[in-house]
Amino acid sequence: MIPDDTAIEARAQALYEQHSTDVAMRTDRMFGMLIVAEWVVGIYVALTFTPVSWNGHVASISPHVWVALVPGSALVIGALTTLLLRPGTRLSRHVIAVAQMGFGTLFIHLTGGRMETHFHIFGSLAFLAFYRDWPVLITGTVVALIDNVARGLICPDDTGALTALTTARVFEHAGWIWFEDIFLIASCVRGQTEMRAIARRMAQLEHASNLEALMEAAEESNRSKSEFLANMSHEIRTPMTAIQGYADLLMEPDTTESDRLEYVQTIRRNGEHLLRLINDILDLSKIEAGKMTVEHISCSPASVLVDVASLMRVRALDKALQFDVVYETDIPATIQSDPTRLRQIVVNLVGNAIKFTERGGIRIGVRCEQPDSANPRLRIAVADTGIGMTEEQIGVLFMAFSQADTSTTRRFGGTGLGLAICRKLAGLLGGEVTVQSTPGQGTSFFLDIATGPLDGVPMLSGYSEAGFQVEASPASDARHVDARVLLAEDGRDNQILITTHLRKAGAHVTMCENGRLAVQAALLASASGTPYDVILMDMQMPELDGYGATRMLRTQGYKGPIIALTAHAMAGDREKCLAAGCDDYLTKPIDRATLVEAILRWHTPARAEHAPPNALDADEDDEMAELRADFALRLPEIASELVTAMDAGDEVQVRHIAHQLKGAAGGYGYPALSTVAHRVEEAARHGHDVAAAARTLLKAIREAR
């Protein structure tokens, strides 16, 4: 028997047993009511007909009433107890058979053996055939015969009973019962055969229906995969065609240096597209195989959003789109989640919003819902003013092998994998991704994730888009800060920029290039009675980094304020700086107003004076233009350093250059360069293709020139 036939037979047997049980339970209920009614009738017969049948005249109370009450009660109690405890079972059927045939013999006795009451025996056997279980008929027949013989021996006055065991009436009575049984048993067997045949036909129909449904699902899956493969083929072939074509052009002997650089950049750009495509496929396959793991660690949602905003704003501005991050409620300082996967989801949602929006803008709204409940949630809404979607398009939006509209692939690019990955990752983070959209008006995606318990977690308010709390003062309330500041920073361009900002604000700045020198300078100043008012500590420096320098100062009893400066704005970086002993945290690129506000917060208020109107702004444009020009002149030198590190395979130096450039470029007005440098540093941090990322940075430096 082939596997399909085996499955059909198994299903047919299950259906047959289910139907048999249903028949048995319905018949049980019928006999339950019938037996109770027979008991009541038996008592009535014992009170009215029995005295006449046995004595020939009406008696007050016949002793046979007790025969109806006691044995009848036993039959009723036994039958009903079994029906309640074991309904529809083989036991209940045989107990019912005994009780039903018992009432038949009881009626024969109460009527003095009248022949009419013997028909109750034959009728009961016919009723028992409703079970379609012929062994039940055998049980009923045996009970009837035993009772008839027993009454002949015990109660010979019963005119319907047998007066002698040898009489032919034994065989006559038994013969009539067995004669009926033959037909009833045949009927039961036929009924069982028909039930089995019906069950098998139903199993075959179910199997055929399931096969049809499976075939339809398989066809639909194949159609979706075919569309996906067609999109993938297009996505792969397009950049591969460009890579092959421009590689051929590179080999032309008359190619100029500028053309050669352009061809290399084109090849690099298309290679990056292929890499993103492969990463999406690997992520999806890992999730569907159940091998994707997520962390649940303490992380800062604001820091994640800072990183996303700094990365995606450049793309939005390139399309002249407005880009806003709005904190709609107080948000927790930390949540229990996976910062890497959270960032991946938000980047994908924001990237989609930018891709499908031609005019208007993108808005990221952040709120904490039910922070005091047992299950608080963080909601991040990404809204755009783009092309929007219909209900039908939304219906297939999160399918792994589909897009809302395959035409969008041709117009906007993409493989249709990103949102499927987002929804699955959100599920792993204890949340979900939902969407609302109106065609032609825009789309809003909502990411809801579990935050973990928020008991004891500070709720922070007044968040700016940069991800830290600010106490904004009016623009006209510029302050002159007469403070002694120790700046520990190893990057030349950052040294110049930060020192310029501070000195223009009135601060006296001392510089050192690493953490070890910073510790020595700070302790020496304290010992001489002229401590620094504020230390600005870069967290990534040679010899001794900012974390080690801060811990060393705190260990030796240094009490002065230390403000961390770092180009890292990932989740957990703020907490890491504070845990090392820093009092505050500023991210690069450094904003002048933010830097001055931070100095004012930690500097002794008595030493902060109001500056004359516009004192901080005087000649700033000219000076900043000069600084930017100097930085631009240094870009070839930085590019040369990067090429040297790349040729030597020195990934540590590549990462160091990218780190320095990430902080400085943004401050000098090169946000796109800062973003690319950030990607190189992240690639080095996570063990990705650093050489490929560095080539992208080299291209960005040359374009910035």
XYZ file of C-alpha atoms in Angstrom:
705
model
C 0.000 0.000 0.000
C 1.452 3.371 -1.019
C 1.835 6.081 1.633
C -1.236 8.019 0.399
C -3.438 4.905 0.755
C -2.067 4.331 4.238
C -2.956 7.882 5.205
C -6.446 7.507 3.714
C -7.067 4.231 5.589
C -5.865 5.763 8.856
C -8.135 8.769 8.361
C -11.054 6.490 7.394
C -10.589 4.460 10.563
C -10.530 7.641 12.639
C -13.723 8.907 10.968
C -15.414 5.515 11.468
C -14.529 5.460 15.161
C -15.675 9.021 15.586
C -19.001 8.290 13.885
C -19.471 5.096 15.917
C -18.881 7.043 19.110
C -21.381 9.714 18.031
C -24.019 7.009 17.297
C -23.339 5.322 20.631
C -23.673 8.572 22.592
C -26.948 9.513 20.876
C -28.354 6.016 21.523
C -27.143 6.176 25.137
C -29.125 9.386 25.661
C -32.221 7.802 24.099
C -32.025 4.740 26.356
C -31.334 6.904 29.404
C -34.662 8.669 28.967
C -36.438 5.408 28.024
C -35.233 3.522 31.109
C -36.358 6.305 33.474
C -39.778 6.304 31.774
C -40.002 2.483 32.053
C -39.251 2.660 35.758
C -42.098 5.126 36.310
C -44.455 2.948 34.232
C -43.352 -0.142 36.191
C -44.341 1.459 39.488
C -47.717 2.469 38.012
C -48.312 -1.068 36.713
C -47.392 -2.516 40.115
C -49.985 -0.289 41.809
C -52.869 -0.811 39.351
C -52.582 -3.892 37.129
C -50.497 -6.296 39.195
C -53.115 -6.988 41.935
C -55.728 -7.837 39.311
C -53.371 -9.997 37.309
C -52.256 -12.037 40.322
C -55.343 -12.094 42.606
C -58.227 -11.481 40.274
C -59.453 -8.575 42.335
C -58.251 -5.128 43.332
C -55.972 -5.124 46.365
C -54.938 -2.156 48.388
C -51.170 -2.402 47.883
C -49.618 -5.356 46.114
C -46.316 -6.740 47.456
C -45.118 -6.655 43.859
C -44.750 -2.883 44.171
C -41.470 -3.600 45.962
C -40.393 -5.656 42.957
C -40.856 -2.565 40.788
C -39.200 -0.223 43.241
C -36.101 -2.118 44.346
C -34.905 -3.976 41.214
C -36.149 -1.131 39.010
C -34.187 1.429 41.039
C -31.071 -0.720 40.760
C -31.446 -0.916 36.982
C -31.997 2.856 36.646
C -29.118 3.830 38.958
C -26.703 1.433 37.277
C -27.610 2.626 33.784
C -27.534 6.362 34.556
C -24.258 6.141 36.519
C -22.560 4.423 33.590
C -23.973 6.943 31.113
C -22.586 9.825 33.175
C -19.154 8.326 33.799
C -18.485 6.403 30.554
C -20.817 7.722 27.830
C -20.450 6.275 24.341
C -18.199 3.407 25.471
C -18.572 -0.351 25.040
C -19.261 -0.655 28.782
C -22.182 1.760 28.631
C -23.752 -0.168 25.751
C -23.693 -3.490 27.581
C -24.953 -1.977 30.854
C -27.843 -0.408 28.911
C -28.584 -3.818 27.338
C -28.790 -5.458 30.772
C -31.016 -2.678 32.148
C -33.342 -2.586 29.122
C -33.861 -6.368 29.025
C -34.252 -6.334 32.813
C -37.210 -3.970 32.538
C -38.728 -6.302 29.941
C -38.644 -9.251 32.336
C -39.908 -6.943 35.111
C -43.006 -6.049 33.085
C -43.640 -9.746 32.363
C -43.557 -10.469 36.081
C -45.740 -7.508 37.076
C -48.456 -8.502 34.570
C -48.441 -12.113 35.707
C -46.783 -13.388 32.537
C -49.238 -11.991 30.039
C -48.157 -12.857 26.530
C -48.519 -9.243 25.355
C -45.698 -8.126 27.618
C -43.325 -10.618 26.030
C -43.278 -8.321 23.015
C -41.270 -5.876 25.169
C -38.350 -8.332 24.953
C -38.441 -8.352 21.173
C -38.898 -4.576 20.959
C -35.947 -3.989 23.298
C -33.706 -6.126 21.111
C -34.754 -4.054 18.094
C -33.946 -0.839 20.000
C -30.539 -2.205 21.027
C -29.764 -2.699 17.328
C -29.604 1.127 17.085
C -26.076 0.832 18.506
C -25.033 -1.040 15.344
C -22.908 -3.238 17.607
C -24.073 -6.854 17.408
C -22.352 -8.082 20.650
C -24.814 -5.867 22.536
C -27.661 -8.002 21.133
C -25.998 -11.159 22.487
C -25.803 -9.591 25.960
C -29.512 -8.661 25.832
C -30.506 -12.110 24.582
C -28.580 -13.932 27.336
C -30.196 -11.710 29.995
C -33.705 -12.465 28.625
C -33.168 -16.247 28.528
C -31.596 -16.433 31.984
C -34.460 -14.423 33.429
C -37.114 -16.580 31.804
C -35.572 -19.812 33.110
C -35.016 -18.343 36.565
C -38.636 -17.197 36.868
C -39.791 -20.673 35.918
C -37.844 -22.107 38.812
C -38.442 -19.415 41.426
C -41.973 -18.261 40.575
C -43.973 -21.111 38.981
C -47.219 -19.222 39.547
C -46.104 -16.759 36.877
C -48.352 -18.004 34.046
C -45.950 -16.768 31.441
C -42.926 -18.466 32.979
C -41.614 -21.898 32.151
C -42.927 -24.570 34.548
C -40.120 -27.049 33.748
C -36.681 -26.756 32.302
C -37.281 -29.712 30.014
C -40.313 -28.352 28.378
C -40.225 -27.529 24.730
C -41.229 -23.976 25.587
C -37.591 -23.240 26.498
C -36.527 -23.954 22.969
C -39.565 -22.262 21.498
C -38.946 -19.003 23.386
C -35.238 -19.073 22.728
C -35.828 -19.887 19.083
C -38.014 -16.851 18.516
C -35.424 -14.601 20.180
C -32.530 -16.030 18.179
C -34.635 -15.808 15.023
C -34.966 -12.069 15.595
C -31.296 -11.803 16.540
C -30.206 -13.249 13.205
C -31.827 -10.405 11.289
C -30.768 -7.744 13.800
C -27.150 -8.935 13.827
C -27.117 -8.927 10.018
C -28.516 -5.402 10.106
C -25.777 -4.282 12.541
C -23.017 -5.791 10.411
C -24.427 -4.145 7.298
C -24.658 -0.827 9.135
C -21.019 -1.091 10.240
C -19.966 -1.923 6.678
C -21.832 1.094 5.337
C -20.323 3.344 8.032
C -16.828 2.167 7.089
C -17.545 2.772 3.395
C -18.866 6.260 4.122
C -15.831 6.990 6.325
C -13.461 5.912 3.570
C -15.238 8.054 0.965
C -15.040 11.046 3.314
C -11.331 10.362 3.899
C -10.742 10.195 0.144
C -12.619 13.463 -0.392
C -10.647 15.144 2.400
C -7.403 13.839 0.956
C -8.326 15.088 -2.495
C -9.350 18.450 -1.056
C -6.092 18.711 0.890
C -4.121 17.785 -2.200
C -5.913 20.459 -4.169
C -5.293 23.036 -1.450
C -1.635 22.019 -1.245
C -1.305 22.209 -4.999
C -2.866 25.676 -5.034
C -0.562 26.787 -2.211
C 2.429 25.306 -4.023
C 1.430 27.033 -7.245
C 0.995 30.332 -5.420
C 4.349 29.852 -3.708
C 5.950 29.061 -7.038
C 4.391 32.131 -8.596
C 5.670 34.304 -5.750
C 9.104 32.743 -5.938
C 9.134 33.132 -9.701
C 8.347 36.838 -9.351
C 10.968 37.121 -6.631
C 13.560 35.333 -8.747
C 12.699 37.561 -11.681
C 13.253 40.614 -9.463
C 16.422 39.109 -8.055
C 17.662 38.323 -11.551
C 17.030 41.911 -12.536
C 18.669 43.223 -9.347
C 21.730 41.004 -9.809
C 22.117 41.361 -13.558
C 21.864 45.155 -13.555
C 24.869 45.831 -11.283
C 26.765 42.858 -12.703
C 26.331 44.302 -16.193
C 27.683 47.615 -14.946
C 30.598 45.943 -13.166
C 31.583 43.916 -16.227
C 31.124 46.823 -18.601
C 33.140 49.324 -16.578
C 35.795 46.693 -15.864
C 36.225 46.363 -19.646
C 36.470 50.147 -19.953
C 39.213 50.193 -17.322
C 41.303 47.980 -19.594
C 41.132 50.441 -22.493
C 44.619 51.934 -23.021
C 43.366 55.463 -23.691
C 41.369 55.737 -20.429
C 42.201 58.957 -18.599
C 42.899 59.093 -14.863
C 39.634 60.913 -14.124
C 37.662 58.406 -16.214
C 39.445 55.539 -14.504
C 38.468 56.926 -11.077
C 34.863 57.328 -12.208
C 34.766 53.745 -13.526
C 36.193 52.383 -10.271
C 33.635 54.332 -8.262
C 30.818 52.962 -10.423
C 32.079 49.410 -9.975
C 32.342 49.977 -6.225
C 28.822 51.391 -6.016
C 27.328 48.425 -7.847
C 29.357 46.000 -5.762
C 27.891 47.547 -2.596
C 24.415 47.002 -3.979
C 25.160 43.316 -4.532
C 26.546 43.011 -1.014
C 23.383 44.494 0.506
C 21.316 42.081 -1.538
C 23.310 39.076 -0.341
C 23.123 40.251 3.289
C 19.327 40.506 3.065
C 19.049 36.983 1.684
C 21.331 35.592 4.388
C 19.378 37.378 7.140
C 16.065 36.056 5.866
C 17.298 32.494 5.488
C 18.808 32.590 8.969
C 15.533 33.823 10.474
C 13.412 31.234 8.679
C 15.825 28.469 9.714
C 15.408 29.543 13.349
C 19.104 30.350 13.682
C 18.760 34.097 14.148
C 19.426 35.036 17.780
C 18.782 38.399 19.415
C 20.156 39.901 22.606
C 18.142 41.321 25.462
C 20.596 43.719 27.049
C 20.364 47.165 28.563
C 20.551 49.750 25.779
C 19.553 53.340 25.116
C 16.749 53.800 22.544
C 17.713 57.464 22.148
C 21.263 56.506 21.188
C 19.960 54.090 18.569
C 17.811 56.829 17.059
C 20.716 59.288 17.120
C 22.743 56.850 15.062
C 19.883 56.241 12.618
C 19.211 59.961 12.205
C 22.872 60.773 11.569
C 23.046 58.002 8.985
C 19.784 58.665 7.128
C 19.555 62.451 7.209
C 22.125 62.780 4.430
C 20.018 60.603 2.117
C 16.918 62.647 2.916
C 18.671 65.946 2.313
C 20.018 64.651 -1.007
C 16.366 64.424 -2.134
C 15.484 67.801 -0.554
C 13.227 66.091 1.998
C 12.544 67.402 5.475
C 13.755 65.033 8.187
C 12.524 65.251 11.806
C 12.848 63.152 14.948
C 10.220 63.939 17.592
C 10.079 62.549 21.135
C 6.332 62.579 21.859
C 6.527 61.406 25.491
C 9.115 60.871 28.174
C 11.160 57.825 27.201
C 13.141 55.372 29.337
C 16.867 55.936 29.617
C 17.402 52.248 28.922
C 15.366 49.281 27.734
C 16.060 45.544 27.488
C 16.469 44.817 23.797
C 18.970 44.183 21.000
C 20.358 47.564 19.855
C 21.849 46.149 16.653
C 18.590 44.577 15.473
C 16.535 47.573 16.626
C 18.790 49.835 14.588
C 18.487 47.492 11.583
C 14.682 47.655 11.691
C 14.492 51.442 12.014
C 17.125 52.007 9.305
C 15.126 49.798 6.944
C 11.837 51.569 7.693
C 13.390 55.020 7.298
C 15.230 53.913 4.147
C 11.940 52.755 2.627
C 10.285 56.034 3.568
C 13.031 58.032 1.852
C 13.027 55.767 -1.205
C 9.293 56.131 -1.853
C 9.027 59.849 -1.060
C 9.677 62.444 -3.773
C 8.525 65.561 -1.932
C 7.592 66.521 1.612
C 9.470 64.788 4.380
C 10.065 61.991 6.857
C 9.054 62.083 10.506
C 10.216 59.672 13.209
C 7.940 59.806 16.252
C 8.994 58.102 19.504
C 6.790 57.408 22.505
C 6.650 55.077 25.499
C 3.238 53.505 26.047
C 1.984 52.307 29.449
C 5.340 52.796 31.214
C 3.804 51.951 34.598
C 2.192 48.694 33.467
C 3.569 45.170 33.610
C 4.179 45.227 29.842
C 5.427 48.664 28.753
C 6.058 49.213 25.045
C 8.214 51.522 22.974
C 6.553 52.742 19.773
C 8.609 54.187 16.916
C 6.484 55.589 14.091
C 8.074 56.340 10.706
C 5.760 58.504 8.606
C 6.351 59.777 5.088
C 4.511 61.833 2.470
C 5.308 59.402 -0.328
C 3.342 57.387 -2.875
C 1.269 55.412 -0.346
C -0.346 51.998 -0.835
C -3.730 50.370 -1.333
C -5.237 47.736 0.986
C -4.377 45.027 -1.550
C -0.752 46.158 -1.639
C -0.549 46.215 2.147
C -1.858 42.639 2.182
C 1.293 41.277 0.519
C 3.714 43.857 1.876
C 5.406 41.627 4.463
C 5.592 38.450 2.360
C 9.178 37.317 1.894
C 8.878 36.783 -1.854
C 6.586 39.688 -2.687
C 6.466 43.443 -2.984
C 3.456 45.699 -2.660
C 3.699 46.266 -6.401
C 6.268 44.592 -8.629
C 6.442 47.752 -10.703
C 8.074 49.489 -7.734
C 11.066 47.220 -8.226
C 11.631 48.666 -11.652
C 11.007 52.239 -10.538
C 12.614 52.347 -7.097
C 14.710 49.170 -6.880
C 14.738 46.661 -4.068
C 14.019 42.979 -3.633
C 11.015 42.900 -1.332
C 13.008 41.322 1.499
C 13.535 44.256 3.839
C 10.068 44.492 5.366
C 9.769 40.724 5.735
C 13.017 40.792 7.703
C 11.792 43.762 9.776
C 8.575 42.026 10.816
C 10.395 38.817 11.763
C 13.054 40.692 13.731
C 10.363 42.701 15.518
C 8.724 39.426 16.526
C 12.024 38.209 17.957
C 12.189 41.451 19.987
C 8.737 40.794 21.428
C 6.901 43.200 19.172
C 5.476 43.765 15.716
C 5.513 46.056 12.705
C 2.197 47.425 11.410
C 1.340 49.877 8.657
C -1.262 52.452 7.683
C -1.279 54.034 4.255
C -3.321 56.136 1.858
C -2.501 56.051 -1.861
C -0.930 59.299 -2.964
C -0.751 60.710 0.570
C 1.878 58.697 2.377
C 2.567 55.760 4.654
C 3.175 55.277 8.368
C 4.982 52.259 9.765
C 4.685 51.507 13.467
C 7.327 49.495 15.295
C 6.184 48.328 18.729
C 8.671 46.436 20.887
C 8.776 45.261 24.480
C 10.982 47.386 26.730
C 11.248 44.973 29.609
C 10.404 46.109 33.175
C 10.867 49.841 33.710
C 10.826 49.775 37.517
C 13.635 52.037 38.666
C 14.542 53.101 35.105
C 14.711 56.926 34.775
C 12.179 58.447 32.393
C 13.879 61.227 30.482
C 12.131 64.298 29.128
C 13.153 67.249 27.021
C 15.036 65.068 24.555
C 16.414 66.764 21.507
C 16.896 64.955 18.243
C 20.542 64.453 19.151
C 19.458 62.104 21.892
C 20.428 63.991 25.055
C 18.528 66.270 27.391
C 18.962 69.962 26.813
C 18.094 73.047 28.768
C 17.787 75.407 25.867
C 18.311 79.072 26.489
C 17.261 81.863 24.160
C 19.597 82.487 21.265
C 20.181 86.041 22.419
C 21.351 84.851 25.872
C 24.911 84.096 24.757
C 27.359 83.565 27.597
C 31.005 84.262 28.100
C 32.684 81.367 29.886
C 35.808 82.274 31.808
C 36.793 78.644 32.458
C 39.995 76.635 32.414
C 39.388 73.619 30.173
C 41.646 70.619 29.651
C 41.031 69.114 26.225
C 42.263 65.538 25.775
C 41.986 64.848 22.024
C 44.392 63.139 19.646
C 42.791 64.198 16.366
C 44.441 67.280 14.897
C 41.328 68.584 13.143
C 39.156 68.061 16.199
C 41.765 69.812 18.357
C 41.604 72.886 16.153
C 37.818 72.930 15.876
C 37.014 72.387 19.563
C 39.727 74.754 20.756
C 38.448 77.464 18.420
C 34.877 77.079 19.712
C 35.972 77.224 23.348
C 38.371 80.129 22.998
C 35.766 82.178 21.150
C 33.451 81.527 24.112
C 36.108 82.908 26.443
C 37.549 79.661 27.819
C 41.238 79.035 28.445
C 42.143 75.727 26.798
C 45.028 73.354 27.463
C 45.528 70.510 25.028
C 47.027 67.045 25.382
C 47.135 64.206 22.870
C 46.399 61.089 24.919
C 44.872 59.871 28.140
C 48.141 59.428 30.009
C 49.128 63.070 29.458
C 45.599 64.130 30.451
C 45.881 62.310 33.791
C 49.262 63.909 34.495
C 48.043 67.418 33.582
C 44.844 67.126 35.632
C 46.599 65.820 38.770
C 49.414 68.367 38.458
C 46.938 71.259 38.175
C 44.998 70.034 41.200
C 48.169 69.641 43.256
C 49.252 73.202 42.395
C 45.921 74.640 43.531
C 44.745 75.629 40.044
C 42.477 72.727 38.983
C 40.786 72.716 35.626
C 37.126 73.708 35.724
C 36.167 71.064 33.156
C 37.981 68.214 31.414
C 36.836 67.315 27.893
C 37.909 63.690 27.447
C 37.994 62.016 24.050
C 37.235 58.340 24.673
C 39.369 56.863 21.854
C 43.010 57.877 22.180
C 46.414 56.163 21.887
C 48.507 54.967 24.855
C 45.596 55.379 27.311
C 42.043 55.884 26.106
C 39.447 58.125 27.738
C 37.803 55.288 29.658
C 41.088 54.260 31.281
C 42.148 57.873 31.929
C 38.822 58.711 33.591
C 38.921 55.597 35.786
C 42.524 56.409 36.782
C 41.595 59.969 37.756
C 38.594 58.837 39.818
C 40.680 56.161 41.519
C 43.174 58.837 42.594
C 40.397 60.995 44.046
C 39.890 63.522 41.248
C 36.481 65.192 41.821
C 36.299 67.675 38.958
C 33.744 67.365 36.141
C 34.749 65.201 33.166
C 32.732 65.357 29.922
C 33.136 62.493 27.464
C 33.680 63.309 23.801
C 33.083 60.419 21.442
C 32.136 59.750 17.864
C 30.311 56.634 19.067
C 26.590 57.237 19.372
C 25.492 53.625 19.517
C 23.213 52.165 22.168
C 25.078 51.743 25.437
C 27.941 54.172 24.683
C 26.533 56.863 26.982
C 26.131 54.360 29.810
C 29.650 53.055 29.208
C 31.090 56.576 29.528
C 29.125 57.331 32.703
C 30.132 53.980 34.191
C 33.798 54.876 33.629
C 33.292 57.982 35.778
C 32.369 60.705 33.301
C 29.781 63.256 34.372
C 28.342 63.973 30.930
C 28.481 62.762 27.334
C 28.759 64.655 24.042
C 28.800 63.068 20.598
C 30.808 64.126 17.599
C 30.453 66.023 15.358
C 30.533 68.691 18.052
C 27.956 71.466 17.855
C 29.274 74.790 19.211
C 26.103 75.709 21.113
C 25.834 72.248 22.622
C 29.484 72.341 23.686
C 29.111 75.736 25.355
C 25.918 74.640 27.126
C 27.720 71.577 28.474
C 30.597 73.703 29.820
C 28.087 76.027 31.477
C 26.276 73.132 33.115
C 29.417 71.851 34.798
C 31.374 75.078 35.300
C 30.941 77.023 38.544
C 28.005 79.411 37.822
C 29.747 82.389 39.464
C 32.398 82.325 36.771
C 29.920 82.417 33.887
C 29.088 85.902 32.718
C 26.800 87.270 30.050
C 28.750 88.246 27.006
C 28.047 91.326 24.968
C 25.389 90.759 22.312
C 26.677 88.605 19.458
C 30.101 88.273 21.093
C 30.222 84.610 20.306
C 29.120 85.174 16.764
C 31.560 87.935 15.917
C 33.734 87.046 12.938
C 32.575 83.431 13.284
C 31.624 83.049 9.655
C 35.024 84.202 8.446
C 36.930 82.123 10.954
C 34.850 78.980 10.381
C 35.229 79.421 6.634
C 38.980 79.562 7.135
C 38.911 76.458 9.330
C 36.826 74.595 6.771
C 39.250 75.599 4.049
C 42.174 74.337 6.125
C 40.350 71.067 6.712
C 39.652 70.702 3.004
C 43.355 71.251 2.284
C 44.148 68.422 4.708
C 41.850 65.943 2.946
C 44.514 64.852 0.399
C 46.875 64.170 3.301
C 44.173 62.100 5.038
C 43.480 60.226 1.800
C 47.197 59.470 1.464
C 47.329 58.143 5.037
C 44.296 55.984 4.310
C 45.832 54.566 1.103
C 49.045 53.740 2.980
C 47.097 51.906 5.682
C 45.044 50.047 3.095
C 48.123 48.960 1.133
C 49.724 47.718 4.340
C 46.560 45.856 5.334
C 46.579 47.780 8.636
C 42.915 47.593 9.657
C 43.648 49.175 13.042
C 45.031 52.297 11.367
C 42.136 52.351 8.881
C 39.698 52.280 11.763
C 41.656 55.012 13.569
C 41.588 57.284 10.518
C 37.861 56.656 10.050
C 37.204 57.398 13.719
C 39.078 60.699 13.570
C 37.388 61.670 10.325
C 33.910 60.792 11.586
C 34.174 63.301 14.408
C 35.931 66.059 12.476
C 34.122 65.967 9.123
C 30.702 66.636 10.604
C 32.000 69.580 12.587
C 33.533 71.126 9.486
C 30.369 70.782 7.438
C 30.907 67.439 5.697
C 28.057 65.269 7.061
C 28.148 62.796 4.157
C 31.861 62.177 4.743
C 31.202 61.710 8.446
C 28.522 59.122 7.657
C 30.815 57.092 5.375
C 33.600 57.215 7.964
C 31.139 55.899 10.535
C 30.352 52.939 8.271
C 34.047 52.101 7.939
C 34.482 52.156 11.703
C 31.440 49.928 12.173
C 32.723 47.504 9.538
C 36.015 47.253 11.410
C 34.240 46.857 14.738
C 32.055 43.980 13.535
C 34.664 42.184 11.436
C 33.133 43.008 8.051
C 34.993 43.757 4.828
C 37.125 46.662 6.078
C 39.083 46.999 2.838
C 35.911 47.419 0.797
C 34.524 49.941 3.276
C 37.819 51.844 3.252
C 37.709 52.147 -0.539
C 34.267 53.725 -0.186
C 35.710 56.201 2.320
C 38.567 57.005 -0.006
C 36.056 57.749 -2.737
C 34.074 60.007 -0.389
C 37.221 61.926 0.593
C 38.125 62.547 -3.026
C 34.570 63.646 -3.826
C 34.595 66.003 -0.816
C 37.721 67.697 -2.207
